[in-house]
């Protein structure tokens, strides 16, 4: 089969959460640029307007929906509206997420009190679990009824986890780890339950990408260097480097892939090269 057919997403009805920025925007961009019809969901109205305008200017069939993924009612209403407008729902990227503040070690190896297990703010724990884990549950639940209506065509659910789901890390805030590991396992559980409906559920687990997360700290060359030094490819990634995985998991290139976690990390999980 030709690559253009294998990876074809033209006409698919797609929702991307956390699409105003970073990895979510890159997913929306990859879908829209290849002819999918995309609803971008985000809490940040101004960022969303800009993202939608940018994709529209390039001819994308896109629209925006402001919603907080931690607000079950608002999320479901946004998904129902999106599926109504698009006439169906084929693909969901459950991507919205936040950082969890400092880890227990700072960039230069010093102990950081506000990231320490015993003293980190409980509100931070609650917010990170709600945004990075419970929102995935909310999003899958809001998408599945629409995908079931597609009959044997089913649907695709792609969750952004992280290498943090696979191993702990001292310089990243503690709540992020169980939130992402939980999301990764939720992907497996959902893949098992929804296989019957041909709804394929997979995760993309990025290593360090330059986005606006944590106030865009990865744009600081010192921070990028610190994260990049743990990567065998010796650099952090730009968001266009996630787009191949997105096209793969949304298209017929991956019809027999479910419950997988596709690690896009420049080799981070291999350990240090030197
Ligand atoms: P980003 O900050 O550039 O984009 C995240 C988007 O999600 C923003 O537009 C933000 O407004 C939106 N968002 C945050 N909370 C929301 C909420 N409650 N409701 C709706 N939208 C909300 O960050 P990035 O890096 O693109 O993050 C995307 C996903 O990738 C997250 O799940 C993150 O944990 C994950 N990730 C990022 C990595 C990185 O190095 N940048 C590495 C591994 C995973």
Coordinates of C-alpha atoms and ligand atoms in Angstrom, one line a residue:
X1 CA 0.0 0.0 0.0
X2 CA 1.2 3.5 -0.8
X3 CA 2.3 5.6 2.2
X4 CA -0.3 8.2 1.2
X5 CA -3.0 5.6 1.7
X6 CA -1.6 3.9 4.7
X7 CA -1.3 7.1 6.7
X8 CA -4.4 8.8 5.3
X9 CA -6.4 10.8 7.8
X10 CA -8.4 12.9 5.4
X11 CA -12.0 13.5 6.4
X12 CA -11.5 12.0 9.9
X13 CA -13.4 13.7 12.7
X14 CA -10.8 14.5 15.4
X15 CA -10.8 16.1 18.8
X16 CA -7.5 17.2 20.4
X17 CA -7.4 18.4 24.0
X18 CA -4.7 20.8 25.2
X19 CA -4.5 21.8 21.5
X20 CA -3.7 25.5 21.9
X21 CA 0.0 24.8 22.5
X22 CA 2.9 22.4 22.3
X23 CA 2.4 18.7 21.6
X24 CA -1.4 19.1 21.3
X25 CA -1.1 21.8 18.7
X26 CA 1.4 19.6 16.8
X27 CA -1.2 16.8 16.8
X28 CA -3.9 19.1 15.5
X29 CA -1.6 20.5 12.9
X30 CA -0.6 17.0 11.6
X31 CA -4.3 16.1 11.4
X32 CA -5.5 19.3 9.8
X33 CA -2.6 19.5 7.4
X34 CA -3.6 16.1 6.1
X35 CA -7.2 16.8 5.6
X36 CA -8.8 15.8 8.9
X37 CA -11.6 17.9 10.5
X38 CA -10.4 18.9 13.9
X39 CA -11.9 20.4 17.0
X40 CA -9.2 21.9 19.2
X41 CA -10.2 21.9 22.9
X42 CA -8.3 24.0 25.5
X43 CA -8.8 26.0 28.7
X44 CA -6.8 28.9 27.3
X45 CA -9.2 30.9 25.1
X46 CA -6.7 33.4 23.7
X47 CA -4.2 30.6 22.9
X48 CA -6.9 28.6 21.3
X49 CA -8.1 31.5 19.1
X50 CA -4.6 31.9 17.9
X51 CA -4.0 28.2 17.2
X52 CA -7.3 27.9 15.3
X53 CA -6.6 31.1 13.3
X54 CA -3.1 29.7 12.4
X55 CA -4.4 26.4 11.2
X56 CA -7.3 28.1 9.3
X57 CA -4.9 30.4 7.5
X58 CA -3.3 27.3 6.1
X59 CA -6.6 25.9 4.9
X60 CA -7.3 23.6 7.9
X61 CA -10.9 22.6 8.6
X62 CA -10.7 23.4 12.3
X63 CA -12.7 24.9 15.1
X64 CA -12.0 25.7 18.8
X65 CA -13.9 24.7 21.9
X66 CA -13.0 26.2 25.3
X67 CA -13.3 23.7 28.1
X68 CA -11.4 22.6 31.2
X69 CA -10.7 18.9 31.0
X70 CA -11.1 18.6 34.8
X71 CA -14.7 19.8 34.5
X72 CA -16.6 16.6 33.6
X73 CA -19.8 18.4 32.5
X74 CA -18.0 21.0 30.4
X75 CA -15.8 18.4 28.8
X76 CA -18.7 16.1 27.9
X77 CA -20.7 19.1 26.5
X78 CA -17.7 20.2 24.4
X79 CA -17.2 16.6 23.0
X80 CA -20.9 16.2 22.3
X81 CA -21.0 19.5 20.5
X82 CA -17.9 18.7 18.5
X83 CA -19.2 15.3 17.5
X84 CA -22.5 16.9 16.6
X85 CA -20.8 19.6 14.4
X86 CA -18.5 17.0 12.8
X87 CA -21.3 14.5 12.4
X88 CA -19.2 11.8 14.0
X89 CA -16.0 11.2 16.1
X90 CA -13.2 9.1 14.8
X91 CA -10.1 10.1 16.7
X92 CA -9.4 11.6 20.2
X93 CA -6.1 12.9 21.4
X94 CA -6.4 13.1 25.2
X95 CA -3.4 15.3 25.6
X96 CA -4.1 18.2 27.9
X97 CA -1.7 18.2 30.9
X98 CA 0.4 20.4 33.2
X99 CA 3.7 20.1 34.9
X100 CA 3.8 19.4 38.6
X101 CA 6.3 22.0 39.8
X102 CA 9.8 21.2 40.9
X103 CA 11.2 17.8 41.7
X104 CA 12.9 16.9 44.9
X105 CA 16.2 17.8 43.2
X106 CA 16.8 21.0 41.4
X107 CA 18.7 21.3 38.0
X108 CA 22.0 21.4 39.7
X109 CA 21.4 18.5 42.1
X110 CA 20.4 20.5 45.2
X111 CA 17.5 19.3 47.3
X112 CA 14.3 21.4 46.7
X113 CA 11.9 21.8 49.7
X114 CA 8.9 22.6 47.6
X115 CA 9.4 19.5 45.5
X116 CA 10.0 17.2 48.5
X117 CA 7.6 14.4 49.1
X118 CA 6.9 15.4 52.7
X119 CA 6.4 19.1 52.0
X120 CA 5.0 19.6 48.5
X121 CA 1.7 21.3 48.5
X122 CA -1.3 19.0 48.7
X123 CA -3.2 21.2 46.3
X124 CA -0.5 20.5 43.7
X125 CA -1.0 16.8 44.1
X126 CA -4.8 17.2 43.7
X127 CA -4.5 19.5 40.6
X128 CA -1.9 17.3 38.8
X129 CA -3.9 14.1 39.4
X130 CA -7.1 15.8 38.2
X131 CA -5.5 17.3 35.1
X132 CA -3.1 14.6 34.1
X133 CA -5.0 11.4 35.1
X134 CA -8.7 12.0 35.9
X135 CA -9.1 14.1 32.8
X136 CA -8.0 11.1 30.7
X137 CA -10.8 9.0 32.3
X138 CA -13.2 11.9 31.6
X139 CA -12.1 12.3 28.0
X140 CA -12.3 8.6 27.2
X141 CA -15.7 8.3 28.7
X142 CA -16.9 11.4 26.8
X143 CA -15.6 10.0 23.5
X144 CA -16.5 6.4 23.5
X145 CA -20.3 6.7 23.1
X146 CA -19.7 8.6 19.8
X147 CA -17.1 6.1 18.6
X148 CA -19.4 3.2 19.3
X149 CA -21.8 4.7 16.8
X150 CA -19.2 4.2 14.1
X151 CA -19.9 0.4 14.1
X152 CA -17.1 -1.7 12.9
X153 CA -15.0 1.3 12.0
X154 CA -14.7 2.0 15.8
X155 CA -12.2 4.8 16.6
X156 CA -8.8 5.7 17.9
X157 CA -7.9 7.1 21.3
X158 CA -4.4 8.4 21.8
X159 CA -3.3 9.6 25.2
X160 CA -0.2 11.6 25.8
X161 CA 1.6 10.0 28.7
X162 CA 5.3 10.5 29.3
X163 CA 8.6 8.7 30.0
X164 CA 7.6 9.7 33.5
X165 CA 5.0 6.9 33.3
X166 CA 7.9 4.4 32.9
X167 CA 10.4 5.5 35.5
X168 CA 10.7 8.1 38.3
X169 CA 12.8 11.2 37.8
X170 CA 14.3 13.4 40.5
X171 CA 14.0 16.8 38.8
X172 CA 10.3 16.4 37.8
X173 CA 7.6 17.0 40.5
X174 CA 6.5 13.8 42.3
X175 CA 2.7 14.0 41.5
X176 CA 3.5 13.9 37.7
X177 CA 4.9 10.3 38.0
X178 CA 1.8 8.4 39.3
X179 CA -0.5 10.6 37.2
X180 CA 1.3 9.6 34.0
X181 CA 1.8 6.0 35.1
X182 CA -1.9 5.9 35.9
X183 CA -2.9 7.3 32.6
X184 CA -0.6 4.7 30.8
X185 CA -2.3 1.9 32.7
X186 CA -5.8 3.4 32.0
X187 CA -4.9 3.2 28.3
X188 CA -4.2 -0.6 28.7
X189 CA -7.5 -1.1 30.6
X190 CA -9.5 0.9 28.1
X191 CA -7.8 -0.9 25.2
X192 CA -8.9 -4.2 26.6
X193 CA -12.5 -3.1 27.3
X194 CA -13.1 -1.3 24.0
X195 CA -11.3 -3.8 21.7
X196 CA -14.8 -5.4 21.1
X197 CA -15.9 -2.1 19.4
X198 CA -12.7 -1.7 17.4
X199 CA -11.8 1.3 19.4
X200 CA -8.0 1.2 19.6
X201 CA -6.5 2.9 22.6
X202 CA -2.8 3.8 22.7
X203 CA -0.4 6.1 24.4
X204 CA 2.4 8.3 23.1
X205 CA 5.1 8.7 25.8
X206 CA 7.3 11.7 25.0
X207 CA 10.7 12.5 26.4
X208 CA 11.6 16.1 26.7
X209 CA 10.0 18.4 24.1
X210 CA 10.2 22.1 23.8
X211 CA 6.7 23.4 24.6
X212 CA 5.1 25.9 26.9
X213 CA 4.8 23.4 29.8
X214 CA 6.2 24.6 33.1
X215 CA 6.2 28.2 31.9
X216 CA 8.1 27.2 28.7
X217 CA 11.2 26.4 30.8
X218 CA 12.6 24.1 28.1
X219 CA 13.1 27.2 25.9
X220 CA 15.8 28.3 28.4
X221 CA 19.1 26.9 26.9
X222 CA 20.4 25.9 30.3
X223 CA 17.2 23.9 31.1
X224 CA 17.2 22.4 27.5
X225 CA 20.9 21.4 28.1
X226 CA 20.1 19.8 31.4
X227 CA 17.3 17.7 30.0
X228 CA 19.1 17.1 26.7
X229 CA 22.2 15.7 28.5
X230 CA 20.0 12.8 29.7
X231 CA 19.0 12.0 26.2
X232 CA 21.3 9.6 24.1
X233 CA 20.5 11.8 21.0
X234 CA 21.9 14.6 23.2
X235 CA 19.1 17.1 22.7
X236 CA 15.5 17.9 23.4
X237 CA 12.9 17.6 20.7
X238 CA 10.8 20.0 18.7
X239 CA 7.1 19.4 18.6
X240 CA 7.0 18.5 14.9
X241 CA 8.9 15.3 15.9
X242 CA 5.7 13.9 17.5
X243 CA 3.7 14.2 14.3
X244 CA 4.8 10.9 12.7
X245 CA 3.5 8.9 15.8
X246 CA 0.2 10.9 15.7
X247 CA -0.4 10.0 12.0
X248 CA 0.6 6.4 12.6
X249 CA -1.8 5.9 15.5
X250 CA -4.7 7.8 13.9
X251 CA -4.5 6.0 10.5
X252 CA -4.9 2.6 9.0
X253 CA -1.1 2.2 9.4
X254 CA -1.9 1.0 13.0
X255 CA -5.1 -1.1 12.6
X256 CA -3.6 -4.0 14.8
X257 CA -2.1 -1.8 17.4
X258 CA -3.9 -1.3 20.7
X259 CA -2.8 -1.0 24.3
X260 CA 0.6 0.1 23.1
X261 CA 2.8 2.9 24.5
X262 CA 4.9 4.5 21.8
X263 CA 7.9 6.0 23.4
X264 CA 9.3 9.1 21.5
X265 CA 12.2 10.1 23.7
X266 CA 15.5 10.2 21.7
X267 CA 16.6 7.1 23.7
X268 CA 16.0 8.4 27.2
X269 CA 14.6 5.1 28.4
X270 CA 17.9 3.4 27.3
X271 CA 19.8 5.2 29.9
X272 CA 22.8 7.5 29.5
X273 CA 25.0 6.9 26.5
X274 CA 28.1 8.1 28.3
Ligands
LIG1 P1 1.9 23.0 26.8 O1 1.8 23.7 28.1 O2 2.7 23.6 25.7 O3 0.4 22.6 26.3 C1 -0.5 22.1 27.1 C2 -1.9 22.6 26.7 O4 -2.9 22.0 27.6 C3 -2.0 24.2 26.9 O5 -2.5 24.8 25.8 C4 -2.9 24.3 28.1 O6 -3.7 25.5 28.1 C5 -3.8 23.1 28.0 N1 -4.4 22.7 29.3 C6 -3.7 22.7 30.5 N2 -4.6 22.4 31.5 C7 -5.8 22.2 30.8 C8 -7.1 22.0 31.3 N3 -7.4 21.8 32.6 N4 -8.1 21.9 30.4 C9 -7.9 22.1 29.1 N5 -6.7 22.4 28.6 C10 -5.7 22.5 29.5 O7 2.5 21.6 27.2 P2 2.9 20.3 26.4 O8 4.3 20.0 26.8 O9 2.6 20.4 25.0 O10 2.0 19.2 27.1 C11 1.1 18.3 26.4 C12 1.1 17.0 27.0 O11 2.4 16.4 26.8 C13 0.9 17.0 28.5 O12 0.0 15.9 28.9 C14 2.3 16.8 29.1 O13 2.3 16.2 30.4 C15 2.8 15.8 28.0 N6 4.3 15.7 28.0 C16 5.1 16.8 27.7 C17 6.4 16.6 27.7 C18 7.4 17.8 27.3 O14 8.6 17.6 27.4 N7 6.9 18.9 26.8 C19 7.1 15.3 28.0 C20 6.2 14.3 28.3 C21 4.8 14.5 28.3

